[in-house]
Each structure stands twice: as structure tokens, then as C-alpha cells.
PDB file of C-alpha atoms in Angstrom:
ATOM      1  CA  UNK H 166      -0.008  -0.012   0.016  1.00  0.00           C
ATOM      2  CA  UNK H 167       3.007   2.257   0.332  1.00  0.00           C
ATOM      3  CA  UNK H 168       3.252   2.772  -3.426  1.00  0.00           C
ATOM      4  CA  UNK H 169      -0.403   3.650  -3.649  1.00  0.00           C
ATOM      5  CA  UNK H 170       0.049   6.078  -0.748  1.00  0.00           C
ATOM      6  CA  UNK H 171       2.840   7.803  -2.674  1.00  0.00           C
ATOM      7  CA  UNK H 172       0.562   8.255  -5.678  1.00  0.00           C
ATOM      8  CA  UNK H 173      -2.261   9.685  -3.549  1.00  0.00           C
ATOM      9  CA  UNK H 174       0.281  11.891  -1.693  1.00  0.00           C
ATOM     10  CA  UNK H 175       1.496  13.294  -5.028  1.00  0.00           C
ATOM     11  CA  UNK H 176      -2.047  13.834  -6.324  1.00  0.00           C
ATOM     12  CA  UNK H 177      -3.054  15.650  -3.152  1.00  0.00           C
ATOM     13  CA  UNK H 178       0.032  17.882  -3.387  1.00  0.00           C
ATOM     14  CA  UNK H 179      -0.889  18.774  -7.003  1.00  0.00           C
ATOM     15  CA  UNK H 180      -4.517  19.566  -6.070  1.00  0.00           C
ATOM     16  CA  UNK H 181      -3.624  21.956  -3.261  1.00  0.00           C
ATOM     17  CA  UNK H 182      -0.647  23.497  -4.992  1.00  0.00           C
ATOM     18  CA  UNK H 183      -2.722  24.243  -8.104  1.00  0.00           C
ATOM     19  CA  UNK H 184      -5.619  25.718  -6.126  1.00  0.00           C
ATOM     20  CA  UNK H 185      -3.290  27.891  -4.078  1.00  0.00           C
ATOM     21  CA  UNK H 186      -1.377  29.150  -7.114  1.00  0.00           C
ATOM     22  CA  UNK H 187      -4.637  30.552  -8.482  1.00  0.00           C
ATOM     23  CA  UNK H 188      -3.829  33.619  -6.373  1.00  0.00           C
ATOM     24  CA  UNK H 189      -0.804  34.252  -8.543  1.00  0.00           C
ATOM     25  CA  UNK H 190      -3.020  34.375 -11.659  1.00  0.00           C
ATOM     26  CA  UNK H 191      -5.345  36.882  -9.974  1.00  0.00           C
ATOM     27  CA  UNK H 192      -2.434  39.111  -8.982  1.00  0.00           C
ATOM     28  CA  UNK H 193      -0.913  38.970 -12.477  1.00  0.00           C
ATOM     29  CA  UNK H 194      -4.376  39.900 -13.885  1.00  0.00           C
ATOM     30  CA  UNK H 195      -4.729  42.892 -11.535  1.00  0.00           C
ATOM     31  CA  UNK H 196      -1.231  44.144 -12.348  1.00  0.00           C
ATOM     32  CA  UNK H 197      -1.978  43.958 -16.070  1.00  0.00           C
ATOM     33  CA  UNK H 198      -5.565  45.227 -15.591  1.00  0.00           C
ATOM     34  CA  UNK H 199      -6.738  41.983 -17.224  1.00  0.00           C
ATOM     35  CA  UNK H 200      -8.688  40.445 -14.405  1.00  0.00           C
ATOM     36  CA  UNK H 201     -11.316  38.830 -16.686  1.00  0.00           C
ATOM     37  CA  UNK H 202      -8.583  36.918 -18.586  1.00  0.00           C
ATOM     38  CA  UNK H 203      -6.990  35.980 -15.313  1.00  0.00           C
ATOM     39  CA  UNK H 204     -10.216  34.532 -13.966  1.00  0.00           C
ATOM     40  CA  UNK H 205     -10.656  32.418 -17.110  1.00  0.00           C
ATOM     41  CA  UNK H 206      -7.147  30.991 -16.568  1.00  0.00           C
ATOM     42  CA  UNK H 207      -8.076  30.311 -12.980  1.00  0.00           C
ATOM     43  CA  UNK H 208     -10.794  28.012 -14.312  1.00  0.00           C
ATOM     44  CA  UNK H 209      -8.059  25.953 -16.003  1.00  0.00           C
ATOM     45  CA  UNK H 210      -6.197  25.619 -12.700  1.00  0.00           C
ATOM     46  CA  UNK H 211      -9.461  24.415 -11.082  1.00  0.00           C
ATOM     47  CA  UNK H 212      -9.857  21.885 -13.902  1.00  0.00           C
ATOM     48  CA  UNK H 213      -6.313  20.565 -13.259  1.00  0.00           C
ATOM     49  CA  UNK H 214      -7.042  20.146  -9.560  1.00  0.00           C
ATOM     50  CA  UNK H 215     -10.389  18.466 -10.145  1.00  0.00           C
ATOM     51  CA  UNK H 216      -8.904  16.082 -12.697  1.00  0.00           C
ATOM     52  CA  UNK H 217      -6.246  15.087 -10.153  1.00  0.00           C
ATOM     53  CA  UNK H 218      -9.063  14.688  -7.574  1.00  0.00           C
ATOM     54  CA  UNK H 219     -10.899  12.259  -9.883  1.00  0.00           C
ATOM     55  CA  UNK H 220      -7.863  10.002  -9.676  1.00  0.00           C
ATOM     56  CA  UNK H 221      -7.079  10.666  -6.006  1.00  0.00           C
ATOM     57  CA  UNK H 222     -10.488  10.007  -4.507  1.00  0.00           C
ATOM     58  CA  UNK H 223     -10.954   6.396  -5.704  1.00  0.00           C
ATOM     59  CA  UNK H 224      -7.366   5.556  -4.794  1.00  0.00           C
ATOM     60  CA  UNK H 225      -7.924   6.874  -1.259  1.00  0.00           C
ATOM     61  CA  UNK H 226     -11.166   4.889  -0.978  1.00  0.00           C
ATOM     62  CA  UNK H 227      -9.149   1.674  -1.583  1.00  0.00           C
ATOM     63  CA  UNK H 228      -7.461   2.262   1.748  1.00  0.00           C
ATOM     64  CA  UNK H 229     -10.867   1.906   3.389  1.00  0.00           C
ATOM     65  CA  UNK H 230     -11.486  -1.395   1.561  1.00  0.00           C
ATOM     66  CA  UNK H 231      -8.071  -2.681   2.550  1.00  0.00           C
ATOM     67  CA  UNK H 232      -8.638  -1.732   6.232  1.00  0.00           C
ATOM     68  CA  UNK H 233     -11.882  -3.627   6.263  1.00  0.00           C
ATOM     69  CA  UNK H 234     -10.056  -6.877   5.412  1.00  0.00           C
ATOM     70  CA  UNK H 235      -6.919  -6.154   7.473  1.00  0.00           C
ATOM     71  CA  UNK H 236      -7.614  -5.254  11.089  1.00  0.00           C
ATOM     72  CA  UNK H 237      -4.016  -4.268  11.731  1.00  0.00           C
ATOM     73  CA  UNK H 238      -4.021  -1.615   9.001  1.00  0.00           C
ATOM     74  CA  UNK H 239      -3.771   1.897  10.492  1.00  0.00           C
ATOM     75  CA  UNK H 240      -6.194   3.775   8.238  1.00  0.00           C
ATOM     76  CA  UNK H 241      -6.147   6.942  10.324  1.00  0.00           C
ATOM     77  CA  UNK H 242      -2.325   7.191   9.969  1.00  0.00           C
ATOM     78  CA  UNK H 243      -2.616   6.953   6.195  1.00  0.00           C
ATOM     79  CA  UNK H 244      -5.307   9.619   6.114  1.00  0.00           C
ATOM     80  CA  UNK H 245      -3.137  11.937   8.190  1.00  0.00           C
ATOM     81  CA  UNK H 246      -0.245  11.465   5.780  1.00  0.00           C
ATOM     82  CA  UNK H 247      -2.549  12.438   2.942  1.00  0.00           C
ATOM     83  CA  UNK H 248      -3.555  15.555   4.906  1.00  0.00           C
ATOM     84  CA  UNK H 249       0.119  16.339   5.342  1.00  0.00           C
ATOM     85  CA  UNK H 250       0.456  16.277   1.538  1.00  0.00           C
ATOM     86  CA  UNK H 251      -2.165  19.030   1.342  1.00  0.00           C
ATOM     87  CA  UNK H 252      -0.062  21.159   3.685  1.00  0.00           C
ATOM     88  CA  UNK H 253       3.139  20.524   1.727  1.00  0.00           C
ATOM     89  CA  UNK H 254       1.406  21.305  -1.560  1.00  0.00           C
ATOM     90  CA  UNK H 255       0.136  24.602  -0.162  1.00  0.00           C
ATOM     91  CA  UNK H 256       3.595  25.442   1.167  1.00  0.00           C
ATOM     92  CA  UNK H 257       5.172  24.676  -2.196  1.00  0.00           C
ATOM     93  CA  UNK H 258       2.672  27.051  -3.846  1.00  0.00           C
ATOM     94  CA  UNK H 259       3.586  29.828  -1.356  1.00  0.00           C
ATOM     95  CA  UNK H 260       7.278  29.416  -2.222  1.00  0.00           C
ATOM     96  CA  UNK H 261       6.508  29.451  -5.972  1.00  0.00           C
ATOM     97  CA  UNK H 262       4.060  32.375  -5.763  1.00  0.00           C
ATOM     98  CA  UNK H 263       6.472  35.193  -6.768  1.00  0.00           C
ATOM     99  CA  UNK H 264       7.763  33.227  -9.704  1.00  0.00           C
ATOM    100  CA  UNK H 265       4.347  32.245 -10.970  1.00  0.00           C
ATOM    101  CA  UNK H 266       3.069  35.819 -10.840  1.00  0.00           C
ATOM    102  CA  UNK H 267       5.647  36.705 -13.446  1.00  0.00           C
ATOM    103  CA  UNK H 268       5.023  33.573 -15.505  1.00  0.00           C
ATOM    104  CA  UNK H 269       1.270  34.043 -15.565  1.00  0.00           C
ATOM    105  CA  UNK H 270       1.728  37.680 -16.607  1.00  0.00           C
ATOM    106  CA  UNK H 271       3.582  36.411 -19.671  1.00  0.00           C
ATOM    107  CA  UNK H 272       0.891  33.779 -20.291  1.00  0.00           C
ATOM    108  CA  UNK H 273      -1.876  36.411 -20.118  1.00  0.00           C
ATOM    109  CA  UNK H 274      -0.033  38.638 -22.615  1.00  0.00           C
ATOM    110  CA  UNK H 275       0.560  35.700 -24.948  1.00  0.00           C
ATOM    111  CA  UNK H 276      -3.101  34.649 -24.670  1.00  0.00           C
ATOM    112  CA  UNK H 277      -4.156  38.116 -25.889  1.00  0.00           C
ATOM    113  CA  UNK H 278      -1.989  37.610 -28.975  1.00  0.00           C
ATOM    114  CA  UNK H 279      -2.934  34.011 -29.777  1.00  0.00           C
ATOM    115  CA  UNK H 280      -6.593  34.351 -28.865  1.00  0.00           C
ATOM    116  CA  UNK H 281      -7.111  30.844 -27.500  1.00  0.00           C
ATOM    117  CA  UNK H 282      -5.551  28.293 -25.141  1.00  0.00           C
ATOM    118  CA  UNK H 283      -4.872  25.637 -27.842  1.00  0.00           C
ATOM    119  CA  UNK H 284      -2.996  28.204 -29.980  1.00  0.00           C
ATOM    120  CA  UNK H 285      -1.168  29.466 -26.905  1.00  0.00           C
ATOM    121  CA  UNK H 286       0.056  25.934 -26.083  1.00  0.00           C
ATOM    122  CA  UNK H 287       1.043  25.166 -29.690  1.00  0.00           C
ATOM    123  CA  UNK H 288       3.027  28.453 -29.962  1.00  0.00           C
ATOM    124  CA  UNK H 289       5.296  27.572 -27.029  1.00  0.00           C
ATOM    125  CA  UNK H 290       8.851  26.775 -28.093  1.00  0.00           C
ATOM    126  CA  UNK H 291      11.671  24.968 -26.339  1.00  0.00           C
ATOM    127  CA  UNK H 292      13.607  28.213 -26.096  1.00  0.00           C
ATOM    128  CA  UNK H 293      10.687  29.899 -24.344  1.00  0.00           C
ATOM    129  CA  UNK H 294      10.488  27.085 -21.828  1.00  0.00           C
ATOM    130  CA  UNK H 295      14.206  27.473 -21.120  1.00  0.00           C
ATOM    131  CA  UNK H 296      13.758  31.223 -20.580  1.00  0.00           C
ATOM    132  CA  UNK H 297      11.210  30.611 -17.827  1.00  0.00           C
ATOM    133  CA  UNK H 298      14.090  30.372 -15.359  1.00  0.00           C
ATOM    134  CA  UNK H 299      14.492  34.120 -15.696  1.00  0.00           C
ATOM    135  CA  UNK H 300      11.187  34.585 -13.897  1.00  0.00           C
ATOM    136  CA  UNK H 301      12.168  32.510 -10.860  1.00  0.00           C
ATOM    137  CA  UNK H 302      11.948  34.653  -7.731  1.00  0.00           C
ATOM    138  CA  UNK H 303      12.791  33.675  -4.171  1.00  0.00           C
ATOM    139  CA  UNK H 304       9.990  34.464  -1.689  1.00  0.00           C
ATOM    140  CA  UNK H 305      10.683  37.166   0.865  1.00  0.00           C
ATOM    141  CA  UNK H 306       8.785  36.950   4.104  1.00  0.00           C
ATOM    142  CA  UNK H 307       8.964  39.791   6.599  1.00  0.00           C
ATOM    143  CA  UNK H 308       6.279  39.720   9.277  1.00  0.00           C
ATOM    144  CA  UNK H 309       6.296  43.506   9.602  1.00  0.00           C
ATOM    145  CA  UNK H 310       4.970  43.832   6.044  1.00  0.00           C
ATOM    146  CA  UNK H 311       1.654  42.251   7.034  1.00  0.00           C
ATOM    147  CA  UNK H 312       0.707  44.339  10.066  1.00  0.00           C
ATOM    148  CA  UNK H 313      -1.296  47.098   8.398  1.00  0.00           C
ATOM    149  CA  UNK H 314      -3.148  45.464   5.539  1.00  0.00           C
ATOM    150  CA  UNK H 315      -6.611  46.100   6.925  1.00  0.00           C
ATOM    151  CA  UNK H 316      -7.470  42.373   7.150  1.00  0.00           C
ATOM    152  CA  UNK H 317      -9.398  41.521  10.326  1.00  0.00           C
ATOM    153  CA  UNK H 318      -8.371  38.661  12.591  1.00  0.00           C
ATOM    154  CA  UNK H 319     -11.881  37.190  12.232  1.00  0.00           C
ATOM    155  CA  UNK H 320     -11.456  37.000   8.456  1.00  0.00           C
ATOM    156  CA  UNK H 321      -8.090  35.282   8.808  1.00  0.00           C
ATOM    157  CA  UNK H 322      -9.502  32.784  11.352  1.00  0.00           C
ATOM    158  CA  UNK H 323     -12.540  32.097   9.183  1.00  0.00           C
ATOM    159  CA  UNK H 324     -10.345  31.427   6.154  1.00  0.00           C
ATOM    160  CA  UNK H 325      -8.415  28.857   8.195  1.00  0.00           C
ATOM    161  CA  UNK H 326     -11.607  27.139   9.352  1.00  0.00           C
ATOM    162  CA  UNK H 327     -13.115  27.001   5.852  1.00  0.00           C
ATOM    163  CA  UNK H 328      -9.890  25.620   4.442  1.00  0.00           C
ATOM    164  CA  UNK H 329      -9.736  22.921   7.102  1.00  0.00           C
ATOM    165  CA  UNK H 330     -13.304  21.834   6.276  1.00  0.00           C
ATOM    166  CA  UNK H 331     -12.607  21.713   2.546  1.00  0.00           C
ATOM    167  CA  UNK H 332      -9.380  19.809   3.092  1.00  0.00           C
ATOM    168  CA  UNK H 333     -10.920  17.185   5.354  1.00  0.00           C
ATOM    169  CA  UNK H 334     -14.279  16.683   3.666  1.00  0.00           C
ATOM    170  CA  UNK H 335     -13.638  13.599   1.537  1.00  0.00           C
ATOM    171  CA  UNK H 336     -11.214  12.015   4.010  1.00  0.00           C
ATOM    172  CA  UNK H 337     -13.670  12.455   6.891  1.00  0.00           C
ATOM    173  CA  UNK H 338     -16.427  10.768   4.977  1.00  0.00           C
ATOM    174  CA  UNK H 339     -14.131   7.832   4.120  1.00  0.00           C
ATOM    175  CA  UNK H 340     -13.046   7.500   7.750  1.00  0.00           C
ATOM    176  CA  UNK H 341     -16.732   7.594   8.791  1.00  0.00           C
ATOM    177  CA  UNK H 342     -17.330   4.748   6.361  1.00  0.00           C
ATOM    178  CA  UNK H 343     -14.602   2.810   8.149  1.00  0.00           C
ATOM    179  CA  UNK H 344     -16.039   3.525  11.601  1.00  0.00           C
ATOM    180  CA  UNK H 345     -19.545   2.554  10.510  1.00  0.00           C
ATOM    181  CA  UNK H 346     -19.198  -0.419   8.129  1.00  0.00           C
ATOM    182  CA  UNK H 347     -22.967  -0.994   8.224  1.00  0.00           C
ATOM    183  CA  UNK H 348     -23.458   2.511   6.727  1.00  0.00           C
ATOM    184  CA  UNK H 349     -20.232   2.512   4.681  1.00  0.00           C
ATOM    185  CA  UNK H 350     -21.789   3.354   1.295  1.00  0.00           C
ATOM    186  CA  UNK H 351     -23.860   6.219   2.729  1.00  0.00           C
ATOM    187  CA  UNK H 352     -20.994   7.625   4.786  1.00  0.00           C
ATOM    188  CA  UNK H 353     -18.521   7.510   1.863  1.00  0.00           C
ATOM    189  CA  UNK H 354     -20.902   9.684  -0.145  1.00  0.00           C
ATOM    190  CA  UNK H 355     -21.468  12.186   2.643  1.00  0.00           C
ATOM    191  CA  UNK H 356     -18.481  14.449   2.159  1.00  0.00           C
ATOM    192  CA  UNK H 357     -20.905  17.106   0.988  1.00  0.00           C
ATOM    193  CA  UNK H 358     -22.105  17.538   4.590  1.00  0.00           C
ATOM    194  CA  UNK H 359     -18.691  18.994   5.591  1.00  0.00           C
ATOM    195  CA  UNK H 360     -17.968  20.629   2.226  1.00  0.00           C
ATOM    196  CA  UNK H 361     -21.457  22.155   2.245  1.00  0.00           C
ATOM    197  CA  UNK H 362     -20.748  23.942   5.499  1.00  0.00           C
ATOM    198  CA  UNK H 363     -17.415  25.179   4.043  1.00  0.00           C
ATOM    199  CA  UNK H 364     -19.172  26.325   0.829  1.00  0.00           C
ATOM    200  CA  UNK H 365     -21.719  28.353   2.739  1.00  0.00           C
ATOM    201  CA  UNK H 366     -19.000  30.049   4.819  1.00  0.00           C
ATOM    202  CA  UNK H 367     -16.901  30.630   1.687  1.00  0.00           C
ATOM    203  CA  UNK H 368     -19.785  32.083  -0.323  1.00  0.00           C
ATOM    204  CA  UNK H 369     -21.175  34.318   2.392  1.00  0.00           C
ATOM    205  CA  UNK H 370     -18.004  35.553   4.183  1.00  0.00           C
ATOM    206  CA  UNK H 371     -14.803  34.871   2.208  1.00  0.00           C
ATOM    207  CA  UNK H 372     -15.471  35.390  -1.490  1.00  0.00           C
ATOM    208  CA  UNK H 373     -17.327  38.738  -1.214  1.00  0.00           C
ATOM    209  CA  UNK H 374     -14.571  40.168   1.012  1.00  0.00           C
ATOM    210  CA  UNK H 375     -11.837  38.972  -1.299  1.00  0.00           C
ATOM    211  CA  UNK H 376     -13.676  40.279  -4.322  1.00  0.00           C
ATOM    212  CA  UNK H 377     -13.975  43.738  -2.721  1.00  0.00           C
ATOM    213  CA  UNK H 378     -10.234  43.725  -1.908  1.00  0.00           C
ATOM    214  CA  UNK H 379      -9.366  42.796  -5.480  1.00  0.00           C
ATOM    215  CA  UNK H 380     -11.778  45.288  -6.988  1.00  0.00           C
ATOM    216  CA  UNK H 381     -10.355  48.169  -4.903  1.00  0.00           C
ATOM    217  CA  UNK H 382      -6.867  47.182  -6.011  1.00  0.00           C
ATOM    218  CA  UNK H 383      -7.879  47.735  -9.664  1.00  0.00           C
ATOM    219  CA  UNK H 384      -8.582  51.431  -9.045  1.00  0.00           C
ATOM    220  CA  UNK H 385      -6.187  52.252  -6.170  1.00  0.00           C
ATOM    221  CA  UNK H 386      -2.458  52.054  -6.811  1.00  0.00           C
ATOM    222  CA  UNK H 387      -1.633  51.853  -3.103  1.00  0.00           C
ATOM    223  CA  UNK H 388      -3.977  48.905  -2.587  1.00  0.00           C
ATOM    224  CA  UNK H 389      -2.592  47.326  -5.724  1.00  0.00           C
ATOM    225  CA  UNK H 390       0.853  47.333  -4.136  1.00  0.00           C
ATOM    226  CA  UNK H 391      -0.599  45.687  -1.039  1.00  0.00           C
ATOM    227  CA  UNK H 392      -2.572  43.069  -2.895  1.00  0.00           C
ATOM    228  CA  UNK H 393       0.355  40.676  -3.308  1.00  0.00           C
ATOM    229  CA  UNK H 394       0.966  40.775   0.438  1.00  0.00           C
ATOM    230  CA  UNK H 395      -2.736  40.137   1.097  1.00  0.00           C
ATOM    231  CA  UNK H 396      -2.695  37.096  -1.180  1.00  0.00           C
ATOM    232  CA  UNK H 397       0.379  35.796   0.574  1.00  0.00           C
ATOM    233  CA  UNK H 398      -1.442  36.238   3.861  1.00  0.00           C
ATOM    234  CA  UNK H 399      -4.421  34.357   2.457  1.00  0.00           C
ATOM    235  CA  UNK H 400      -2.197  31.527   1.284  1.00  0.00           C
ATOM    236  CA  UNK H 401      -0.456  31.378   4.621  1.00  0.00           C
ATOM    237  CA  UNK H 402      -3.771  31.111   6.468  1.00  0.00           C
ATOM    238  CA  UNK H 403      -4.752  28.419   3.918  1.00  0.00           C
ATOM    239  CA  UNK H 404      -1.597  26.506   4.931  1.00  0.00           C
ATOM    240  CA  UNK H 405      -2.497  26.732   8.605  1.00  0.00           C
ATOM    241  CA  UNK H 406      -6.024  25.631   7.636  1.00  0.00           C
ATOM    242  CA  UNK H 407      -4.635  22.411   6.158  1.00  0.00           C
ATOM    243  CA  UNK H 408      -2.722  21.870   9.395  1.00  0.00           C
ATOM    244  CA  UNK H 409      -5.870  22.510  11.374  1.00  0.00           C
ATOM    245  CA  UNK H 410      -7.522  19.782   9.306  1.00  0.00           C
ATOM    246  CA  UNK H 411      -5.449  17.251  11.237  1.00  0.00           C
ATOM    247  CA  UNK H 412      -7.469  18.153  14.318  1.00  0.00           C
ATOM    248  CA  UNK H 413     -10.792  18.351  12.439  1.00  0.00           C
ATOM    249  CA  UNK H 414     -10.512  14.965  10.744  1.00  0.00           C
ATOM    250  CA  UNK H 415     -11.767  12.653  13.526  1.00  0.00           C
ATOM    251  CA  UNK H 416     -14.496  14.995  14.886  1.00  0.00           C
ATOM    252  CA  UNK H 417     -15.708  15.577  11.328  1.00  0.00           C
ATOM    253  CA  UNK H 418     -15.892  11.794  10.721  1.00  0.00           C
ATOM    254  CA  UNK H 419     -17.952  11.289  13.907  1.00  0.00           C
ATOM    255  CA  UNK H 420     -20.198  14.198  12.893  1.00  0.00           C
ATOM    256  CA  UNK H 421     -20.829  12.582   9.482  1.00  0.00           C
ATOM    257  CA  UNK H 422     -21.454   9.290  11.243  1.00  0.00           C
ATOM    258  CA  UNK H 423     -24.062  10.899  13.507  1.00  0.00           C
ATOM    259  CA  UNK H 424     -25.824  12.449  10.489  1.00  0.00           C
ATOM    260  CA  UNK H 425     -25.697   9.148   8.547  1.00  0.00           C
ATOM    261  CA  UNK H 426     -27.309   7.303  11.493  1.00  0.00           C
ATOM    262  CA  UNK H 427     -29.981   9.977  11.808  1.00  0.00           C
ATOM    263  CA  UNK H 428     -31.014   9.935   8.144  1.00  0.00           C
TER     264      UNK H 428
END
């Protein structure tokens, strides 16, 4: 099972790294005043993460099947390792953020010239790929930069909580299926209970606030300079949210179990 765990680990890293790097597309779009184009590219990033999730989810479910036949198999440990992959993927995205802002700025400009994604991909040359190393930037983190960004502590905490729910949703439902073998099919399909809570919080509290911040940056040069720092702060709280998911996993599984028994 170790080999399968490595595959799931890699898929989970890709999912969370891709989703976190969507902030770099938004920042590149704001700096170029091409936010609509940037949001369309964000959709491609979401497609990549969802495609990886289509492979990751069934592979993770096999751990539950294996644990059913092997009492000594430590399913919870494997699930925690997968959660660790989400944290590492988010951390990798934070490190790559400055580099990808520059790379996505180039992609947005090229997309305006080519007019479509297929033409954009076909126009890429080997020399251009080699030149991407010129856009590599090392991240610079100074805590003092993030003191006066106008972001409330409640907003930061809420982003952490929402991220932890999203991170743990599928894994919690699978663990609930393991805890309640008589309701295993129902529990394995109940990740929407946790993700639904996260979606409501995201839609009502996170997205509108982040949209207002981004919109103000389009018309205010000072806020535009701060936007990159705000996105780094959001990604950092996202990272801590994936770490918080380690604590949320078991309670979320028991919560799903209680709901499954009730329905």
C-alpha cells in the first residue's frame, strides 16, 4: 500500500498547490488590468485540480477497503499522511508564488496575442521554456509587512476554518465509512455535509470580502501594491487551515457518522 500512498500523496500535493497558485493568476491579472482573462485561466487551474481529484479520490477509498479486510491496517495514519500532503502542496505554492506571478503575466499577454488556449500551447517553443528560469523569484517573508493590511483577525481565522473543512471533507467521509461499516456506502458519499458547511461560509463571508479587496486594487495604486501581500497572507492562512484539518478529521468523521445514522 506504500506505493499507492505515494501516488495519492502526489495527487493531493498537485490539487492543493494548483488551487493555491490561483492567487498568482489573480495578482498577475490585476497588475496587467486583465482580471477577466486571469479569472478564465483560474478556471483551467481548477480543472487541473479536479482532474487530479478524480484519480485521487478512488485511490484513497481503496485504503478503506483494505482496512476492512486487514484489522491491523492503520487507516487513520494513512489519512493523516494524505492531509500532510495538502499542507506541503500549499507550502510549495507559497514558495513558488512570486515566480508564478511573473510567468502568468507572460501567459496572459501571450493569450491576448494568440486568442485561444490551444493556440497558446502550440506556440510555445523549447527556447521559451528554457527562458522561464529568468522569472524565478525567491519568496521574501517579513512579518512587519503584514501588520497594516486592513485584514481583520476574524477574516483570517474564518479562512483557516473554511480551508480545514474543505481539506478534510472527503477523507472524513471515508473514515466515517470505516467507523460505521454498516453504513459505509452512505458515509462515503457524505463528504458534501462537511464541504457544504465550508461552501456556505466561503460564499457568504470569504469570497465577497476577497472580491472587494481585489476590486479596490484595480482602481487604487496603493492597494494594488498591497494586494500581493494580502494574497500571501491568504495563502499562509490556507496553509494553517490544512494543518488545522489534522485536528478536524476525527470529529468531522464522527459528525458525518451521526448524520448518517440519523437519516
